[in-house]
C-alpha cells in the first residue's frame, strides 16, 4: 500500500520511532549526520544568523540539534508523529527547543515569524507539497531561508543507480521492515523516493512558489540533495 495520508504517515512513524535513528545511521553508513551538519555549517559560513528557527517534520530531532549550535536561537520543532516528538524531547531537552504536534500544511505560527525553516528527510512525505510551501513562505520573514535535505528521485538512472535500487529495494526494505518490526515502512520509503520529484523539479517548484535557490549540493550519487533557498 502506498499513500501519503497523514493518519497513515503519522501511524507509521509512531510505529518505527524506537528504531528510526539507528536504521537511518546504519543504512546511510552514518552519512546522514554529516549531511545535516554540513548544510547547517554552510548557512553559518555564509554569515546567516537566524534567531527564530522552525524544524519542520522534525522527527527525532537531529536537524534541530545542529540548529541549536547557531546560538542564540529559539527553535520550534514540529511533527505529526507524537512518538517521534517524544524521542526528540529526550534527545534534545534544551529549553530553546519547543516541541509542537502540527501539520506542515497548517502551521500554528503567525506570518513573517521565522528567519529559517529546515526540513530534513521530511518534505518527500508531505501530502500536499504546494500547500506546505505556501505555508512555509507565509511564516518566513522576507529573505528568510528554507533549507531542505532530501532524497530526491535521480534525474537519470545510471548503472550505479540501478545497483543502488537493488540495494534499496531488497536489503534496505527487507532488513528495515524486519528490524523496525514494520510490515511496510521501508517499502513506503523506497516508493516515496522513487515517486518524488527530482532535485531539478523541486527547484523549479521553489521558483514558482516565490523562493530563490541560493545553494545546492548533491551527495550520495545525486540522490541526497541539500537545497538552500531564500524567500523573495
Ligand atoms: C523521515 S522522518 C525525518 C525526521 C527528521 N527530520 C530527520 O532528519 O531524521 C519524516 C518525518 O516527517 C513527519 N511528517 C510527515 N508528514 C508530515 C506532515 N504533513 N506534517 C508534519 N510532519 C510530517 C513524520 O512524522 C516523520 O517524523
Tab-separated table of C-alpha atoms and ligand atoms in Angstrom:
chain	number	residue	atom	x	y	z
A	1	UNK	CA	0.000	0.000	0.000
A	2	UNK	CA	1.352	3.448	-0.875
A	3	UNK	CA	-0.352	6.585	0.391
A	4	UNK	CA	0.657	9.920	1.908
A	5	UNK	CA	-2.474	10.139	4.017
A	6	UNK	CA	-1.451	11.876	7.251
A	7	UNK	CA	-3.031	9.300	9.564
A	8	UNK	CA	-1.151	6.554	7.779
A	9	UNK	CA	2.137	8.504	7.832
A	10	UNK	CA	1.949	9.524	11.493
A	11	UNK	CA	0.971	5.957	12.468
A	12	UNK	CA	3.895	4.563	10.507
A	13	UNK	CA	6.414	6.936	12.102
A	14	UNK	CA	4.915	6.289	15.543
A	15	UNK	CA	5.489	2.597	14.912
A	16	UNK	CA	9.100	2.826	13.709
A	17	UNK	CA	10.155	5.622	16.102
A	18	UNK	CA	12.118	3.338	18.502
A	19	UNK	CA	14.454	2.149	15.722
A	20	UNK	CA	14.304	5.201	13.395
A	21	UNK	CA	17.661	6.782	14.297
A	22	UNK	CA	19.642	3.544	14.411
A	23	UNK	CA	18.382	2.406	11.000
A	24	UNK	CA	18.987	5.836	9.445
A	25	UNK	CA	22.596	5.754	10.572
A	26	UNK	CA	23.001	2.119	9.536
A	27	UNK	CA	21.589	2.453	6.002
A	28	UNK	CA	23.428	5.696	5.279
A	29	UNK	CA	26.673	4.434	6.852
A	30	UNK	CA	26.387	7.370	9.295
A	31	UNK	CA	26.437	9.872	6.424
A	32	UNK	CA	23.036	11.345	7.365
A	33	UNK	CA	24.641	13.086	10.346
A	34	UNK	CA	27.280	14.639	8.105
A	35	UNK	CA	24.687	15.844	5.561
A	36	UNK	CA	22.746	17.753	8.231
A	37	UNK	CA	25.902	19.125	9.859
A	38	UNK	CA	27.407	20.316	6.551
A	39	UNK	CA	24.190	22.005	5.401
A	40	UNK	CA	23.887	23.953	8.672
A	41	UNK	CA	27.589	24.852	8.633
A	42	UNK	CA	27.102	26.229	5.146
A	43	UNK	CA	24.471	28.664	6.459
A	44	UNK	CA	26.882	29.734	9.182
A	45	UNK	CA	29.745	30.212	6.716
A	46	UNK	CA	27.524	32.445	4.601
A	47	UNK	CA	27.047	34.688	7.642
A	48	UNK	CA	23.354	33.803	8.011
A	49	UNK	CA	22.356	34.370	11.656
A	50	UNK	CA	18.800	33.155	12.181
A	51	UNK	CA	17.123	33.815	15.509
A	52	UNK	CA	13.753	32.098	15.138
A	53	UNK	CA	14.094	28.668	13.530
A	54	UNK	CA	11.475	26.123	12.524
A	55	UNK	CA	12.451	22.445	12.246
A	56	UNK	CA	9.559	21.103	10.220
A	57	UNK	CA	8.831	17.356	10.253
A	58	UNK	CA	11.487	17.411	12.954
A	59	UNK	CA	11.027	13.774	13.940
A	60	UNK	CA	13.665	12.618	16.390
A	61	UNK	CA	15.422	15.982	16.194
A	62	UNK	CA	18.812	15.504	14.538
A	63	UNK	CA	18.490	18.661	12.406
A	64	UNK	CA	17.290	20.660	15.412
A	65	UNK	CA	20.398	19.610	17.347
A	66	UNK	CA	22.522	21.180	14.581
A	67	UNK	CA	20.322	24.304	14.504
A	68	UNK	CA	20.856	24.917	18.218
A	69	UNK	CA	24.575	25.299	17.503
A	70	UNK	CA	23.708	28.560	15.694
A	71	UNK	CA	23.138	30.122	19.116
A	72	UNK	CA	21.482	32.434	20.165
A	73	UNK	CA	18.364	30.902	18.646
A	74	UNK	CA	14.821	29.887	19.520
A	75	UNK	CA	13.868	26.597	17.908
A	76	UNK	CA	10.361	25.265	17.227
A	77	UNK	CA	10.269	21.564	16.310
A	78	UNK	CA	7.023	20.359	14.730
A	79	UNK	CA	5.838	16.972	13.514
A	80	UNK	CA	2.643	14.944	13.115
A	81	UNK	CA	4.063	11.899	14.908
A	82	UNK	CA	3.814	12.189	18.681
A	83	UNK	CA	6.157	9.235	19.241
A	84	UNK	CA	8.881	10.836	17.105
A	85	UNK	CA	8.455	14.080	19.075
A	86	UNK	CA	8.795	12.180	22.357
A	87	UNK	CA	12.194	10.881	21.194
A	88	UNK	CA	13.117	14.412	20.134
A	89	UNK	CA	12.278	15.671	23.639
A	90	UNK	CA	14.532	13.058	25.255
A	91	UNK	CA	17.429	13.602	22.838
A	92	UNK	CA	17.229	17.364	22.819
A	93	UNK	CA	15.902	18.514	26.215
A	94	UNK	CA	17.220	22.047	25.654
A	95	UNK	CA	14.940	24.852	26.862
A	96	UNK	CA	15.341	26.519	23.452
A	97	UNK	CA	13.679	23.522	21.741
A	98	UNK	CA	9.889	23.954	21.789
A	99	UNK	CA	8.027	20.890	20.537
A	100	UNK	CA	4.634	21.036	18.840
A	101	UNK	CA	2.440	18.464	17.132
A	102	UNK	CA	1.496	20.236	13.895
A	103	UNK	CA	0.964	19.540	10.208
A	104	UNK	CA	3.213	21.129	7.613
A	105	UNK	CA	0.058	22.081	5.707
A	106	UNK	CA	-1.308	24.138	8.640
A	107	UNK	CA	1.407	25.757	10.702
A	108	UNK	CA	0.324	27.303	14.011
A	109	UNK	CA	2.554	30.369	13.650
A	110	UNK	CA	1.969	33.991	12.633
A	111	UNK	CA	3.035	35.448	9.273
A	112	UNK	CA	6.654	36.594	8.821
A	113	UNK	CA	7.844	34.983	12.057
A	114	UNK	CA	10.835	32.749	11.224
A	115	UNK	CA	14.294	33.565	9.923
A	116	UNK	CA	14.920	29.972	8.908
A	117	UNK	CA	12.877	26.835	8.244
A	118	UNK	CA	14.556	23.470	7.823
A	119	UNK	CA	13.205	20.107	6.695
A	120	UNK	CA	15.450	17.067	6.622
A	121	UNK	CA	14.058	13.912	5.019
A	122	UNK	CA	10.521	15.162	5.614
A	123	UNK	CA	9.279	17.062	2.575
A	124	UNK	CA	9.007	13.896	0.466
A	125	UNK	CA	6.298	12.673	2.854
A	126	UNK	CA	4.053	15.730	2.661
A	127	UNK	CA	0.602	15.094	1.334
A	128	UNK	CA	0.290	18.478	-0.378
A	129	UNK	CA	3.675	19.939	-1.239
A	130	UNK	CA	2.315	23.156	-2.841
A	131	UNK	CA	0.254	23.960	0.261
A	132	UNK	CA	3.248	23.317	2.526
A	133	UNK	CA	5.493	25.608	0.507
A	134	UNK	CA	2.817	28.327	0.728
A	135	UNK	CA	2.641	27.853	4.489
A	136	UNK	CA	6.430	27.939	4.839
A	137	UNK	CA	6.550	31.108	2.748
A	138	UNK	CA	3.850	32.652	4.922
A	139	UNK	CA	5.658	32.006	8.220
A	140	UNK	CA	9.106	33.044	6.928
A	141	UNK	CA	10.229	36.659	7.075
A	142	UNK	CA	11.282	38.314	3.837
A	143	UNK	CA	14.777	36.993	2.988
A	144	UNK	CA	14.104	34.104	5.388
A	145	UNK	CA	15.761	30.841	4.382
A	146	UNK	CA	14.353	27.412	3.643
A	147	UNK	CA	16.826	24.549	3.950
A	148	UNK	CA	15.747	21.162	2.632
A	149	UNK	CA	17.797	17.978	2.822
A	150	UNK	CA	16.052	15.200	0.993
A	151	UNK	CA	16.340	12.016	-1.037
A	152	UNK	CA	15.196	13.085	-4.486
A	153	UNK	CA	14.371	10.844	-7.418
A	154	UNK	CA	17.501	10.707	-9.605
A	155	UNK	CA	17.184	12.692	-12.846
A	156	UNK	CA	18.652	9.891	-14.953
A	157	UNK	CA	19.297	6.367	-13.795
A	158	UNK	CA	22.848	5.190	-14.424
A	159	UNK	CA	24.097	1.661	-13.791
A	160	UNK	CA	25.143	2.755	-10.304
A	161	UNK	CA	21.590	3.947	-9.622
A	162	UNK	CA	20.244	0.603	-10.792
A	163	UNK	CA	22.612	-1.152	-8.366
A	164	UNK	CA	21.535	1.260	-5.642
A	165	UNK	CA	17.872	0.488	-6.408
A	166	UNK	CA	18.670	-3.166	-5.935
A	167	UNK	CA	20.334	-2.462	-2.550
A	168	UNK	CA	17.429	-0.210	-1.572
A	169	UNK	CA	14.541	-2.383	-2.742
A	170	UNK	CA	15.970	-5.632	-1.366
A	171	UNK	CA	18.361	-5.095	1.518
A	172	UNK	CA	17.064	-1.803	2.977
A	173	UNK	CA	13.418	-2.761	2.544
A	174	UNK	CA	13.665	-6.268	3.957
A	175	UNK	CA	16.115	-5.515	6.750
A	176	UNK	CA	14.384	-2.208	7.592
A	177	UNK	CA	10.961	-3.820	7.929
A	178	UNK	CA	12.401	-6.665	9.958
A	179	UNK	CA	14.455	-4.553	12.377
A	180	UNK	CA	11.733	-1.922	12.813
A	181	UNK	CA	9.088	-4.670	13.149
A	182	UNK	CA	7.004	-2.929	10.495
A	183	UNK	CA	5.300	-4.698	7.610
A	184	UNK	CA	5.580	-1.819	5.147
A	185	UNK	CA	7.550	1.237	6.419
A	186	UNK	CA	10.653	0.533	4.362
A	187	UNK	CA	8.606	-0.363	1.262
A	188	UNK	CA	6.983	3.034	1.751
A	189	UNK	CA	10.452	4.632	1.975
A	190	UNK	CA	11.519	3.073	-1.345
A	191	UNK	CA	8.286	4.128	-3.084
A	192	UNK	CA	8.358	7.630	-1.644
A	193	UNK	CA	11.822	8.297	-3.099
A	194	UNK	CA	11.050	6.768	-6.475
A	195	UNK	CA	7.815	8.702	-6.924
A	196	UNK	CA	9.089	12.031	-5.531
A	197	UNK	CA	10.354	14.958	-7.555
A	198	UNK	CA	13.897	15.127	-8.865
A	199	UNK	CA	16.063	17.883	-7.350
A	200	UNK	CA	15.646	19.909	-10.573
A	201	UNK	CA	11.846	19.596	-10.405
A	202	UNK	CA	11.886	20.633	-6.754
A	203	UNK	CA	13.991	23.706	-7.570
A	204	UNK	CA	11.555	24.653	-10.341
A	205	UNK	CA	8.691	24.376	-7.836
A	206	UNK	CA	10.603	26.561	-5.369
A	207	UNK	CA	10.983	29.198	-8.053
A	208	UNK	CA	7.254	29.046	-8.848
A	209	UNK	CA	6.447	29.321	-5.128
A	210	UNK	CA	8.381	32.554	-4.564
A	211	UNK	CA	11.807	31.297	-3.472
A	212	UNK	CA	15.230	31.856	-4.973
A	213	UNK	CA	17.654	28.922	-4.819
A	214	UNK	CA	20.920	30.125	-3.271
A	215	UNK	CA	22.853	26.937	-2.847
A	216	UNK	CA	22.501	23.291	-3.681
A	217	UNK	CA	24.769	20.336	-3.031
A	218	UNK	CA	24.295	16.762	-4.032
A	219	UNK	CA	25.569	13.746	-2.150
A	220	UNK	CA	25.169	10.012	-2.416
A	221	UNK	CA	25.005	9.579	-6.230
A	222	UNK	CA	22.973	12.777	-6.516
A	223	UNK	CA	20.110	11.180	-4.578
A	224	UNK	CA	20.511	13.161	-1.349
A	225	UNK	CA	20.471	16.918	-2.001
A	226	UNK	CA	20.713	19.912	0.312
A	227	UNK	CA	18.892	22.864	-1.197
A	228	UNK	CA	19.017	26.290	0.444
A	229	UNK	CA	16.550	28.893	-0.808
A	230	UNK	CA	15.547	32.435	0.118
A	231	UNK	CA	12.022	33.839	0.327
A	232	UNK	CA	11.741	36.688	-2.165
B	1	LIG	C1	11.952	10.538	7.652
B	1	LIG	S1	11.369	11.419	9.072
B	1	LIG	C2	12.540	12.749	9.205
B	1	LIG	C3	12.785	13.161	10.620
B	1	LIG	C4	13.931	14.159	10.849
B	1	LIG	N1	13.656	15.426	10.241
B	1	LIG	C5	15.266	13.622	10.403
B	1	LIG	O1	16.041	14.368	9.778
B	1	LIG	O2	15.587	12.476	10.716
B	1	LIG	C6	9.961	12.240	8.409
B	1	LIG	C7	9.126	12.943	9.456
B	1	LIG	O3	8.136	13.731	8.768
B	1	LIG	C8	6.958	13.738	9.545
B	1	LIG	N2	5.854	14.168	8.660
B	1	LIG	C9	5.367	13.516	7.586
B	1	LIG	N3	4.376	14.207	7.011
B	1	LIG	C10	4.214	15.340	7.747
B	1	LIG	C11	3.351	16.473	7.639
B	1	LIG	N4	2.433	16.550	6.672
B	1	LIG	N5	3.485	17.460	8.550
B	1	LIG	C12	4.428	17.378	9.532
B	1	LIG	N6	5.281	16.330	9.690
B	1	LIG	C13	5.175	15.323	8.799
B	1	LIG	C14	6.873	12.299	10.029
B	1	LIG	O4	6.010	12.134	11.121
B	1	LIG	C15	8.345	11.995	10.357
B	1	LIG	O5	8.661	12.239	11.698
